[in-house]
Coordinates of C-alpha atoms in Angstrom, one line a residue:
Chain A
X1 CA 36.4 3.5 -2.1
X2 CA 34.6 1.8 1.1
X3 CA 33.9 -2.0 1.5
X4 CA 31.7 -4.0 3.5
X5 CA 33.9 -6.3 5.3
X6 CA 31.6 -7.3 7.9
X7 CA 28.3 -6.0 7.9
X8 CA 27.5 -6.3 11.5
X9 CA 23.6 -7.4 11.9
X10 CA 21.4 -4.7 10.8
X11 CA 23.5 -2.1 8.3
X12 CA 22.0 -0.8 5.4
X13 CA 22.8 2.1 2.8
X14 CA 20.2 4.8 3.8
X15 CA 18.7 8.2 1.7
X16 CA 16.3 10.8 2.8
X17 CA 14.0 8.4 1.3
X18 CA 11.1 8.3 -1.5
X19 CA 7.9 10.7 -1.7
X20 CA 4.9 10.4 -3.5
X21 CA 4.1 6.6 -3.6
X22 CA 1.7 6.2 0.1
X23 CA -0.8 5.7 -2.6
X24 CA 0.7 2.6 -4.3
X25 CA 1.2 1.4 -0.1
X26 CA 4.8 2.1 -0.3
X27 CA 6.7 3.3 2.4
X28 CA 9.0 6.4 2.6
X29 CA 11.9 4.1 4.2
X30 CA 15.3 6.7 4.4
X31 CA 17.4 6.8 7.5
X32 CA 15.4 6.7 10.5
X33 CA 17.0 9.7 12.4
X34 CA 17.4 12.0 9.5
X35 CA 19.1 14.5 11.7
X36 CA 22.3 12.5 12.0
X37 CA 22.0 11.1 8.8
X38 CA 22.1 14.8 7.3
X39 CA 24.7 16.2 9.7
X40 CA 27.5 13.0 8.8
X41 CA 26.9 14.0 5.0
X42 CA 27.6 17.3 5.4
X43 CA 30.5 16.5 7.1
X44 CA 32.1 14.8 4.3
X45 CA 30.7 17.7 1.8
X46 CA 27.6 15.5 0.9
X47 CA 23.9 16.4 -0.1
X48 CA 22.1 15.8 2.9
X49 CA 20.0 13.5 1.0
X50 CA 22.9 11.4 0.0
X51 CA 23.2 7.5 0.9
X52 CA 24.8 6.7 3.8
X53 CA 25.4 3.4 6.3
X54 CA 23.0 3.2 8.4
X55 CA 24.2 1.0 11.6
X56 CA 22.1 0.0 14.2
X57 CA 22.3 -1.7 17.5
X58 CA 25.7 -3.1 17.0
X59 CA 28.8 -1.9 14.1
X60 CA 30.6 -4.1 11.6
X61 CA 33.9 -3.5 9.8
X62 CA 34.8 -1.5 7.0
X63 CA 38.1 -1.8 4.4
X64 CA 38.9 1.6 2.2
X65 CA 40.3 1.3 -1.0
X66 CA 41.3 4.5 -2.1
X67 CA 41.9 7.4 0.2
X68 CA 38.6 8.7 1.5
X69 CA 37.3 11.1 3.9
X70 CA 33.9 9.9 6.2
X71 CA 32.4 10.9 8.8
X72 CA 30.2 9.3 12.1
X73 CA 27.1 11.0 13.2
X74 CA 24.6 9.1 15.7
X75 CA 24.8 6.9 18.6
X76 CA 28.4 6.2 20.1
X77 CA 30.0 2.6 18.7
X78 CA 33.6 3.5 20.0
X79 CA 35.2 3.3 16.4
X80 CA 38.5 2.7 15.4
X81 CA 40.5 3.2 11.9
X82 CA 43.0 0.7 12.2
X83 CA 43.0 0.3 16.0
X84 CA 42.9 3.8 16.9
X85 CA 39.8 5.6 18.4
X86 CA 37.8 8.0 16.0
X87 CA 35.5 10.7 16.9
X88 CA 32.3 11.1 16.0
X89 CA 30.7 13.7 14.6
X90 CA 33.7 15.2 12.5
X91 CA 35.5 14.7 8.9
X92 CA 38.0 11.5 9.2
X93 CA 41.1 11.0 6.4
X94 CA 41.4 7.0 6.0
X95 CA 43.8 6.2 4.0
X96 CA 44.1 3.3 1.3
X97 CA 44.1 -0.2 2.7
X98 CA 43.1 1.4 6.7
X99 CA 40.2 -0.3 8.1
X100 CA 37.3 1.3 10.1
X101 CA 35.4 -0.9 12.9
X102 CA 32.8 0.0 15.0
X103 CA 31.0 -1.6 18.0
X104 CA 28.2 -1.7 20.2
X105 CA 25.8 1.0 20.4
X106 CA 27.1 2.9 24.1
X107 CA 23.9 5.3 23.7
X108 CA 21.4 5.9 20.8
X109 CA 20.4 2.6 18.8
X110 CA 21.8 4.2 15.2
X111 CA 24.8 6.2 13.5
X112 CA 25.5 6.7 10.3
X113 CA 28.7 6.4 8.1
X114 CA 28.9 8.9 5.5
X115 CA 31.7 8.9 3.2
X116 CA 33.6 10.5 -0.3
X117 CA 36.6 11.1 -1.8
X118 CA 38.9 12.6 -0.4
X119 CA 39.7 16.4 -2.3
X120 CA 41.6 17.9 -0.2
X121 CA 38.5 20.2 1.1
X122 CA 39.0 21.6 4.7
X123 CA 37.7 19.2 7.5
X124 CA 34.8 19.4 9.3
X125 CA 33.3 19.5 12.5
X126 CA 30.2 19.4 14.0
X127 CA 29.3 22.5 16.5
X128 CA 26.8 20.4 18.9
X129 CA 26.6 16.4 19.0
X130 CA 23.3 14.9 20.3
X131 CA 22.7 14.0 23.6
X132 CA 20.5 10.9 25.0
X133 CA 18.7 11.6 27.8
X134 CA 16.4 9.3 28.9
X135 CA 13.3 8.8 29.8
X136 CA 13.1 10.8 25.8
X137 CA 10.7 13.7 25.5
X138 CA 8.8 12.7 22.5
X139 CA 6.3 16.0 21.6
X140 CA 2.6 14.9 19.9
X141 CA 0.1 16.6 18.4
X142 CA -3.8 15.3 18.7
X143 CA -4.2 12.4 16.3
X144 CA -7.0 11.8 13.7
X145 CA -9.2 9.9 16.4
X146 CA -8.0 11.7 19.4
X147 CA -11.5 13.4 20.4
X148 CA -13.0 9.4 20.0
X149 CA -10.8 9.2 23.4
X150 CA -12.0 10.6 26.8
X151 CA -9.7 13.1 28.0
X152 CA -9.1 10.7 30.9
X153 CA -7.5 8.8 28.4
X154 CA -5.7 11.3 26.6
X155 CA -3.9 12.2 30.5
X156 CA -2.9 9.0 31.2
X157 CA -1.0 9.2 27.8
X158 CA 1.3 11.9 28.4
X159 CA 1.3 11.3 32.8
X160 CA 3.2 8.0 32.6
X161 CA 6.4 6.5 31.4
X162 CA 6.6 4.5 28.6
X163 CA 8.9 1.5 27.9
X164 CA 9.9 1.0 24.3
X165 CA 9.7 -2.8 23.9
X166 CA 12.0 -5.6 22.3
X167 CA 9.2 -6.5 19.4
X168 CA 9.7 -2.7 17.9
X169 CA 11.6 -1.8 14.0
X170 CA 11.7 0.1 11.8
X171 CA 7.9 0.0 10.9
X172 CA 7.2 0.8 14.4
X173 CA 7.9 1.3 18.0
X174 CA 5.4 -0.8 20.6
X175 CA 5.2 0.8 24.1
X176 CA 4.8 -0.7 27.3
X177 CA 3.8 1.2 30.5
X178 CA 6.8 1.8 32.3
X179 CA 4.9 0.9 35.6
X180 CA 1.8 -1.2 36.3
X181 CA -1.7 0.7 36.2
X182 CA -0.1 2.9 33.5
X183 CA -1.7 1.0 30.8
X184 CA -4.5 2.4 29.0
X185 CA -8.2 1.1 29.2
X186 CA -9.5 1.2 25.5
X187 CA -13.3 0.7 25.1
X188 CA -13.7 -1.3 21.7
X189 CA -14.8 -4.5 21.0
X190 CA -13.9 -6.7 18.1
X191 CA -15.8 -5.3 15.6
X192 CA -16.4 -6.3 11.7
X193 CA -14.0 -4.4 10.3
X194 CA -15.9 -2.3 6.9
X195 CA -13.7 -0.9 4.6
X196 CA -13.9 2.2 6.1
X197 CA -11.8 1.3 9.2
X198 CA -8.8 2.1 7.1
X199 CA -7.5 5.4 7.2
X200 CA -4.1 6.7 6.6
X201 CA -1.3 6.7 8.2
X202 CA 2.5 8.4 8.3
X203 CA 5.8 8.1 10.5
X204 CA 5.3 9.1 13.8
X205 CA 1.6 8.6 13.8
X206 CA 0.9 6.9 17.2
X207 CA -2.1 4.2 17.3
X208 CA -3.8 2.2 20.0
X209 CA -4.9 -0.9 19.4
X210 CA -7.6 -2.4 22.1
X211 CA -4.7 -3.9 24.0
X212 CA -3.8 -0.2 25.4
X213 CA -0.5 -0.5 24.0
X214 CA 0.7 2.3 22.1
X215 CA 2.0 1.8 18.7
X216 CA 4.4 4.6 16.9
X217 CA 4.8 4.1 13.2
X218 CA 8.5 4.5 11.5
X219 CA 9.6 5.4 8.3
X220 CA 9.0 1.4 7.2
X221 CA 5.7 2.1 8.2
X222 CA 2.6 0.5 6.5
X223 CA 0.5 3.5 4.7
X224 CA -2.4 2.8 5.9
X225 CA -4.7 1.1 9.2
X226 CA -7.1 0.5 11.2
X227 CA -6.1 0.9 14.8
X228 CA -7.6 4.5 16.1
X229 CA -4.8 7.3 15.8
X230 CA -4.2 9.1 19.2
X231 CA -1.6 11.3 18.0
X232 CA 0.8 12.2 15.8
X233 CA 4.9 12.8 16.9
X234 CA 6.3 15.9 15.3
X235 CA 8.7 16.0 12.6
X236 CA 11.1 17.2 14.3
X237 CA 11.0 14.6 16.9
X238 CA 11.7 12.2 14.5
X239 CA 15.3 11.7 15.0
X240 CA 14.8 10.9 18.6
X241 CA 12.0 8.2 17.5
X242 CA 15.0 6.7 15.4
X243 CA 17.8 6.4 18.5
X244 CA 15.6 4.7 20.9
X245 CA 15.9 1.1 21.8
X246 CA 14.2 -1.7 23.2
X247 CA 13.9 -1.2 27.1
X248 CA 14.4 2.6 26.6
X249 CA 11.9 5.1 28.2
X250 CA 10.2 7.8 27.1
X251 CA 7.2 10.1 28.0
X252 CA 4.9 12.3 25.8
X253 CA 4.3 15.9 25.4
X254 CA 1.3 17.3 23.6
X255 CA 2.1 20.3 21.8
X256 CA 0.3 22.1 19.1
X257 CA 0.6 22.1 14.9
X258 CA 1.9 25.4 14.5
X259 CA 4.2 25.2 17.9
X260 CA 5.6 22.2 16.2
X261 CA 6.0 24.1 13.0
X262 CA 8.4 26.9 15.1
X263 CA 10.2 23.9 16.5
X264 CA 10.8 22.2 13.2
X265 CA 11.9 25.6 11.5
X266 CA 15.1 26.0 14.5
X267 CA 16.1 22.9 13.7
X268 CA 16.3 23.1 10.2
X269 CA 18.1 26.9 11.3
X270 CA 20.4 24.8 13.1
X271 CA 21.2 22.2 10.8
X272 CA 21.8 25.1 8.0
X273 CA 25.1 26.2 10.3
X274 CA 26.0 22.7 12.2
X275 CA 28.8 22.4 10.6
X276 CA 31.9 24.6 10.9
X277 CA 35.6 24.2 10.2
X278 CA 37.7 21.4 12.6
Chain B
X1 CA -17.3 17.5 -2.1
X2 CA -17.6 18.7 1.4
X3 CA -14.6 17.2 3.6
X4 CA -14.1 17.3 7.3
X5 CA -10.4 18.9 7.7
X6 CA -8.4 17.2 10.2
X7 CA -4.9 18.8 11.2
X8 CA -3.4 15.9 12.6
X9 CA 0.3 17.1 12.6
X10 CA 2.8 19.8 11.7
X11 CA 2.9 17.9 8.5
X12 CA -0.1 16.3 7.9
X13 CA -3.5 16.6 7.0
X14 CA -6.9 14.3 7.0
X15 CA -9.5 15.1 4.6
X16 CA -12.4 12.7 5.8
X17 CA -15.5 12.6 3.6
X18 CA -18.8 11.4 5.2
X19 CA -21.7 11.7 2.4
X20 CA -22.4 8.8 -0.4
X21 CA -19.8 7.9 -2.8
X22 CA -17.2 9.3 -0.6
X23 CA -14.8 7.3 -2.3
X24 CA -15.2 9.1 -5.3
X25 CA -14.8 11.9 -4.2
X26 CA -11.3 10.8 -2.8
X27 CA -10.6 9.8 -5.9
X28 CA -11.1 12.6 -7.7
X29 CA -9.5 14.8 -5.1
X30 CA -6.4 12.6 -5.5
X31 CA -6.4 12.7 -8.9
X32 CA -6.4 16.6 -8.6
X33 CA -3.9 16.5 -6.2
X34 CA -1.3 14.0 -8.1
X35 CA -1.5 16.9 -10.5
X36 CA 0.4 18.9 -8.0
X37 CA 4.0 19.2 -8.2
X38 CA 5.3 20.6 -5.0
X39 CA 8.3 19.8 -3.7
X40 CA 6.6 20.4 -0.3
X41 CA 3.8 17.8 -0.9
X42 CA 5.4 14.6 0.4
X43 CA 2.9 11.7 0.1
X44 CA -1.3 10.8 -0.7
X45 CA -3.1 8.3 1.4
X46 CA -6.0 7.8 -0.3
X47 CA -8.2 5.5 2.0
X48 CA -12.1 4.6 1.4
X49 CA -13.8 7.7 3.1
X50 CA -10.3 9.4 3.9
X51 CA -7.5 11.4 2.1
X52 CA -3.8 12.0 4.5
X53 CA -1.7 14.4 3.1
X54 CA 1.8 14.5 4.4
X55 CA 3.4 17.7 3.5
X56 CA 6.5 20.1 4.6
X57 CA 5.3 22.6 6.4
X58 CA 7.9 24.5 6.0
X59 CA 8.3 24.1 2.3
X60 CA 4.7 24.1 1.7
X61 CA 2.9 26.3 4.8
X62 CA -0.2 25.0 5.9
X63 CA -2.0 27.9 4.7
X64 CA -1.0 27.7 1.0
X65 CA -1.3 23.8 1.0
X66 CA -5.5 24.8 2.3
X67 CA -6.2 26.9 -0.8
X68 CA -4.4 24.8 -2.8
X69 CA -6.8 22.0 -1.6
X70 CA -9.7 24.5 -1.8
X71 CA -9.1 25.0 -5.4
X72 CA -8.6 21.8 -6.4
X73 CA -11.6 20.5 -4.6
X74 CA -13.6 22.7 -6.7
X75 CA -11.7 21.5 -9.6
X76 CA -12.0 18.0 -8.5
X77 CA -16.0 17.3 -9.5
X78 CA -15.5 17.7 -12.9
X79 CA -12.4 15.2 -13.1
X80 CA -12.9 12.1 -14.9
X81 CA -11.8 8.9 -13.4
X82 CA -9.5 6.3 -15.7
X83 CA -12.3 3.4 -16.6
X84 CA -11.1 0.3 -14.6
X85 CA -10.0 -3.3 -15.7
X86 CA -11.0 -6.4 -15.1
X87 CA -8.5 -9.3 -13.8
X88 CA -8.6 -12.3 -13.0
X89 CA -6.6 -13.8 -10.4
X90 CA -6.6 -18.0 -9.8
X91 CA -6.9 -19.3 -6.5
X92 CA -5.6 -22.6 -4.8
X93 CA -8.3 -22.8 -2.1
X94 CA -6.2 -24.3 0.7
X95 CA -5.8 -21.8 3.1
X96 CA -5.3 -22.4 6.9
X97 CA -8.5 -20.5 7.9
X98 CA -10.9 -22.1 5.2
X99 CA -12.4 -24.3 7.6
X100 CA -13.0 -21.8 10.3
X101 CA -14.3 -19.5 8.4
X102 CA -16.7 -21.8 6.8
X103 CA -17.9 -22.9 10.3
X104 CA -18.3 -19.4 11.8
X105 CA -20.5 -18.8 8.4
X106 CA -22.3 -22.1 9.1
X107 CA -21.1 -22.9 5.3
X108 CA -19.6 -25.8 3.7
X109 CA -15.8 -25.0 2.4
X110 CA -17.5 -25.5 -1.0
X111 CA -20.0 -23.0 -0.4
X112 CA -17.4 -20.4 1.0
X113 CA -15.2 -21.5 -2.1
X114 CA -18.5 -20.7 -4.2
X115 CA -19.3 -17.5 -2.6
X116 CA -15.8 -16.1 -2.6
X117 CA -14.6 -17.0 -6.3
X118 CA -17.9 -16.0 -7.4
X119 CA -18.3 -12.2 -6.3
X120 CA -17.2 -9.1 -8.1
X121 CA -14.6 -7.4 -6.2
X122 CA -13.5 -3.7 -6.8
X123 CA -10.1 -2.2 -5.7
X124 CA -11.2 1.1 -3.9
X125 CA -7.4 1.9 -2.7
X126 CA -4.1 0.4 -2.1
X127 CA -2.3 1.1 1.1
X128 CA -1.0 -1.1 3.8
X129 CA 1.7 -2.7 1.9
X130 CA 3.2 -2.2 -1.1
X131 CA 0.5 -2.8 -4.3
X132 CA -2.3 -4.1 -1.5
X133 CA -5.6 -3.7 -3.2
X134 CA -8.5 -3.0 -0.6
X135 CA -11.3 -4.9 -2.1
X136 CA -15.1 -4.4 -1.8
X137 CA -17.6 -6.5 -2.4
X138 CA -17.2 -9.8 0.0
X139 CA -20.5 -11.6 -0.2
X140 CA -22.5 -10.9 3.7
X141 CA -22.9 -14.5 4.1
X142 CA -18.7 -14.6 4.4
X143 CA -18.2 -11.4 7.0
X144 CA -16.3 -12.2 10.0
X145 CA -14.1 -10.5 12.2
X146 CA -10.7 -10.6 11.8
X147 CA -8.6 -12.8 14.1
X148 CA -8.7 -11.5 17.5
X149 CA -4.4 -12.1 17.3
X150 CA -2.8 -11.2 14.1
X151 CA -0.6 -14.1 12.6
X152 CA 3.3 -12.9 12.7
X153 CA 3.5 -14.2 9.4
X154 CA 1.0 -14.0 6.5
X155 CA 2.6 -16.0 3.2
X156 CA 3.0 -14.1 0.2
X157 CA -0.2 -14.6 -2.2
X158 CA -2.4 -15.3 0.6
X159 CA -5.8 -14.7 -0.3
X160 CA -8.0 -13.5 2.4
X161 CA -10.8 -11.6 4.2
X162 CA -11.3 -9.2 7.3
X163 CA -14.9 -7.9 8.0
X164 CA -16.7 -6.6 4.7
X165 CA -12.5 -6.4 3.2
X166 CA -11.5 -9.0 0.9
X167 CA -7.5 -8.8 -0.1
X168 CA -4.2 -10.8 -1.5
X169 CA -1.0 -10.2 0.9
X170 CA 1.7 -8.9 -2.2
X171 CA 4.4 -10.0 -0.2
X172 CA 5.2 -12.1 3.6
X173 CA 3.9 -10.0 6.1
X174 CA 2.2 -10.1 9.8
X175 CA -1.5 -10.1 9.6
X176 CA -4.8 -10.6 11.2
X177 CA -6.9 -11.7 8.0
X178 CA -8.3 -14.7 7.6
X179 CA -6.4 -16.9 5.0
X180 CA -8.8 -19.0 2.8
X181 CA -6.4 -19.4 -0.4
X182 CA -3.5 -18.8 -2.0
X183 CA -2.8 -17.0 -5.8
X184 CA 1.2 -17.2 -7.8
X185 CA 0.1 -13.7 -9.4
X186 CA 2.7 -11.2 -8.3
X187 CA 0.8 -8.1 -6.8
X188 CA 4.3 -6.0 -6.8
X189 CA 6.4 -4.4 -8.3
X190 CA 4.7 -2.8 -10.7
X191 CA 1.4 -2.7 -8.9
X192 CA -0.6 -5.1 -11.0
X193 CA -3.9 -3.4 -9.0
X194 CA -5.2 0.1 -9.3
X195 CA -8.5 1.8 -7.6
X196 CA -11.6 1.0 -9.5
X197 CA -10.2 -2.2 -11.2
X198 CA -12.6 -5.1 -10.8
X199 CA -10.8 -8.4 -9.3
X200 CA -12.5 -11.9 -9.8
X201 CA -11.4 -14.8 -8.4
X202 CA -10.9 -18.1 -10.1
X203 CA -10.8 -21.9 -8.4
X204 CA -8.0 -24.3 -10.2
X205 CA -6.1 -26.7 -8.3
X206 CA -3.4 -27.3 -6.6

């Protein structure tokens, strides 16, 4: 139905991920903003949990077959099906032999392609599209080893701006202070690691290392580590985690677990009725 | 089993255990937790002194995943644990930090060879990366601190040590271990490792 005909630099064919093997050290992987990811399936009368392209950074080109019907959700990469522009964040037609290109990322690092058959079922649209703004308000909760952090510490952390720098992926994003004296002074030395220094570790779990430099694990994450945990991003901040790029800025919010819960429960409200008839 | 609860996050939890043989009783927690199917229970971290639980919080509530826990800590003491195995894996002793390493011990390479291939090691979890055995029982005379900047590549097989941690890197990854060997066993897929296995180490060469 769709074919790779350029794949671009980073695309790969993304699920909702796979649960229930941290213990073996394996990763849950999935599509790093699930939010888009779920809202293009539905568009095309998909599972939310259903594969789709992820594309990051910058878009490739895509051939169709058969008839099909797809849909863009994400970042803005200025698509065209055969030449002409194609909105995001609604059902597409293609049909046979049309080709789909995208290009660079205009906003957001990542969208996703979602695609079936075409049956003739209505077409879709999306009732809100997200927006980046920037510097990103990223909402944490008090990691494992926050209280092993003065509160100085912990202020400075959500005060300044952070710069999300080139060295970050999908295992993690590494922050920079956004301005100088923003970094953060971490009293450790370089101590013998014992085997207890390990401790788990999940997407969106934020660690400092000695250097000051925040670290914020993504779905590729490793399962577990030994850097102290300072906090952990909400879930339903992920999807912003998964749209920011190197250079981008963002700041911290501290929130609380059951706050974050109510957050997380709209958005899964919101997602139940995102999509309405074009 | 008495665990320090840690709410980390709207969907996880850290159940960290502080008396002796605190990594049995993460075993045995996991164990009585891998018996739980909940859609809501997403992933198990086991760890040496530590258990992270990553859960939906709106598919499992926080309050039902604590009894849950509750119950099955209570359950948990009276869990046996699968005996382990022993495996063997061979070494090629050639690896970049041999040298160092036997120089910060004040050892000859053949006595860190010795020491290291000699010890019983036992897998207390795996974690990190996929099928990456943490392994316990480096001799003293071989503890040193990892390196102070982590390599961006580690080879796959590398066999190597960190602090009191002995390990094999399953596959190329960045690390700040210290690299005295290298072994052809594959680690992963399937995970060739589980907790409470006991790893030796054997010298052939190159």
């Amino acid at each position: 139905m769709i074919r790779v005909l350029d794949p671009g630099p980073w695309i790969a064919l993304r699920d909702a991920g796979c649960w229930r093997q941290s213990h073996l050290g394996v990763s849950p992987g999935g599509a790093a903003d699930p939010w888009s990811h779920a809202v293009a399936n539905r568009l095309v009368g998909n599972a939310d949990e259903a594969a789709a392209y992820e594309i990051t950074l910058r878009g490739g080109r895509f051939g169709f077959d058969a008839a099909a019907r797809f849909a863009l959700a994400g970042a803005e990469f200025d698509a065209t099906l055969d030449d002409e522009p194609v909105p995001s964040w609604q059902t597409v037609i293609a049909r046979a032999g049309q080709e789909l290109k995208l290009g660079y990322a205009r906003d957001g690092a990542r969208c996703y392609l979602a695609f079936a058959a075409d049956d003739g079922a209505p077409l879709l649209r999306a009732r809100t599209r997200t927006t980046f703004t920037l510097p990103a308000i990223v909402r944490v909760t008090p990691g494992a080893d926050a209280a092993s952090f003065d509160a100085a510490l912990r202020d400075v952390f959500v005060a300044g701006e952070w710069t999300v720098s080139p060295h970050s992926d999908r295992h993690g994003l590494r922050l920079l202070p956004a301005v100088s004296g923003g970094r953060l002074r971490v009293a450790r030395g370089n101590a013998i690691d014992g085997l207890d220094s390990s401790q788990g570790v999940t997407w969106g779990t934020v660690q400092l290392p000695p250097s000051g430099e925040p670290l914020v694990l993504m779905n590729d994450q490793q399962t577990t580590g030994g850097y102290p945990q300072l906090a952990q991003v909400i879930i339903a901040d992920r999807p912003r985690l998964g749209q920011l790029r190197p250079g981008d800025r963002l700041r911290f919010h501290w929130i609380d677990p059951d706050a974050a819960v109510t957050v997380l429960a709209e958005q899964r409200r919101r997602l139940a009725t995102v999509v309405v008839p074009a | 089993m008495n665990a320090e609860w840690l709410r980390t996050g709207d969907g996880s939890l850290l159940l960290r255990f502080a008396e002796p043989g605190a990594w049995e009783s993460v075993r045995r927690l996991f164990e009585a937790l891998q018996r739980f199917e909940h859609p809501g229970l997403l992933n198990l971290h086991p760890a040496y002194a530590s258990l992270l639980i990553d859960f939906d919080p709106l598919l499992l509530p926080f309050a039902e995943l604590q009894c849950e826990i509750e119950a099955r800590l209570r359950l948990a003491a009276g869990i046996d644990l699968p005996p382990g195995r022993e495996i063997e894996i061979p070494v090629i002793y050639d690896g970049a930090d041999l040298v160092s390493v036997a120089e910060r011990c004040s050892l000859s390479v053949k006595d860190v060879i010795r020491l290291h291939s000699r010890a019983r090691y036992t897998v207390r979890f795996l974690g990190f990366r996929p099928g990456f055995a943490y392994l316990d029982g480096l001799p003293e005379e071989l503890v040193v601190p990892r390196l102070s900047a982590p390599r961006l590549r580690v080879p796959k097989g590398s066999v190597a040590i960190a602090g009191r941690q002995a390990g094999i890197y399953p596959e190329e990854a960045p690390g700040g271990w210290r690299l005295l060997g290298r072994t052809d066993v594959t680690l992963f897929p399937p995970p060739l490792l589980a907790p409470g296995d006991t790893v030796i180490f054997r010298e052939v060469r190159a």
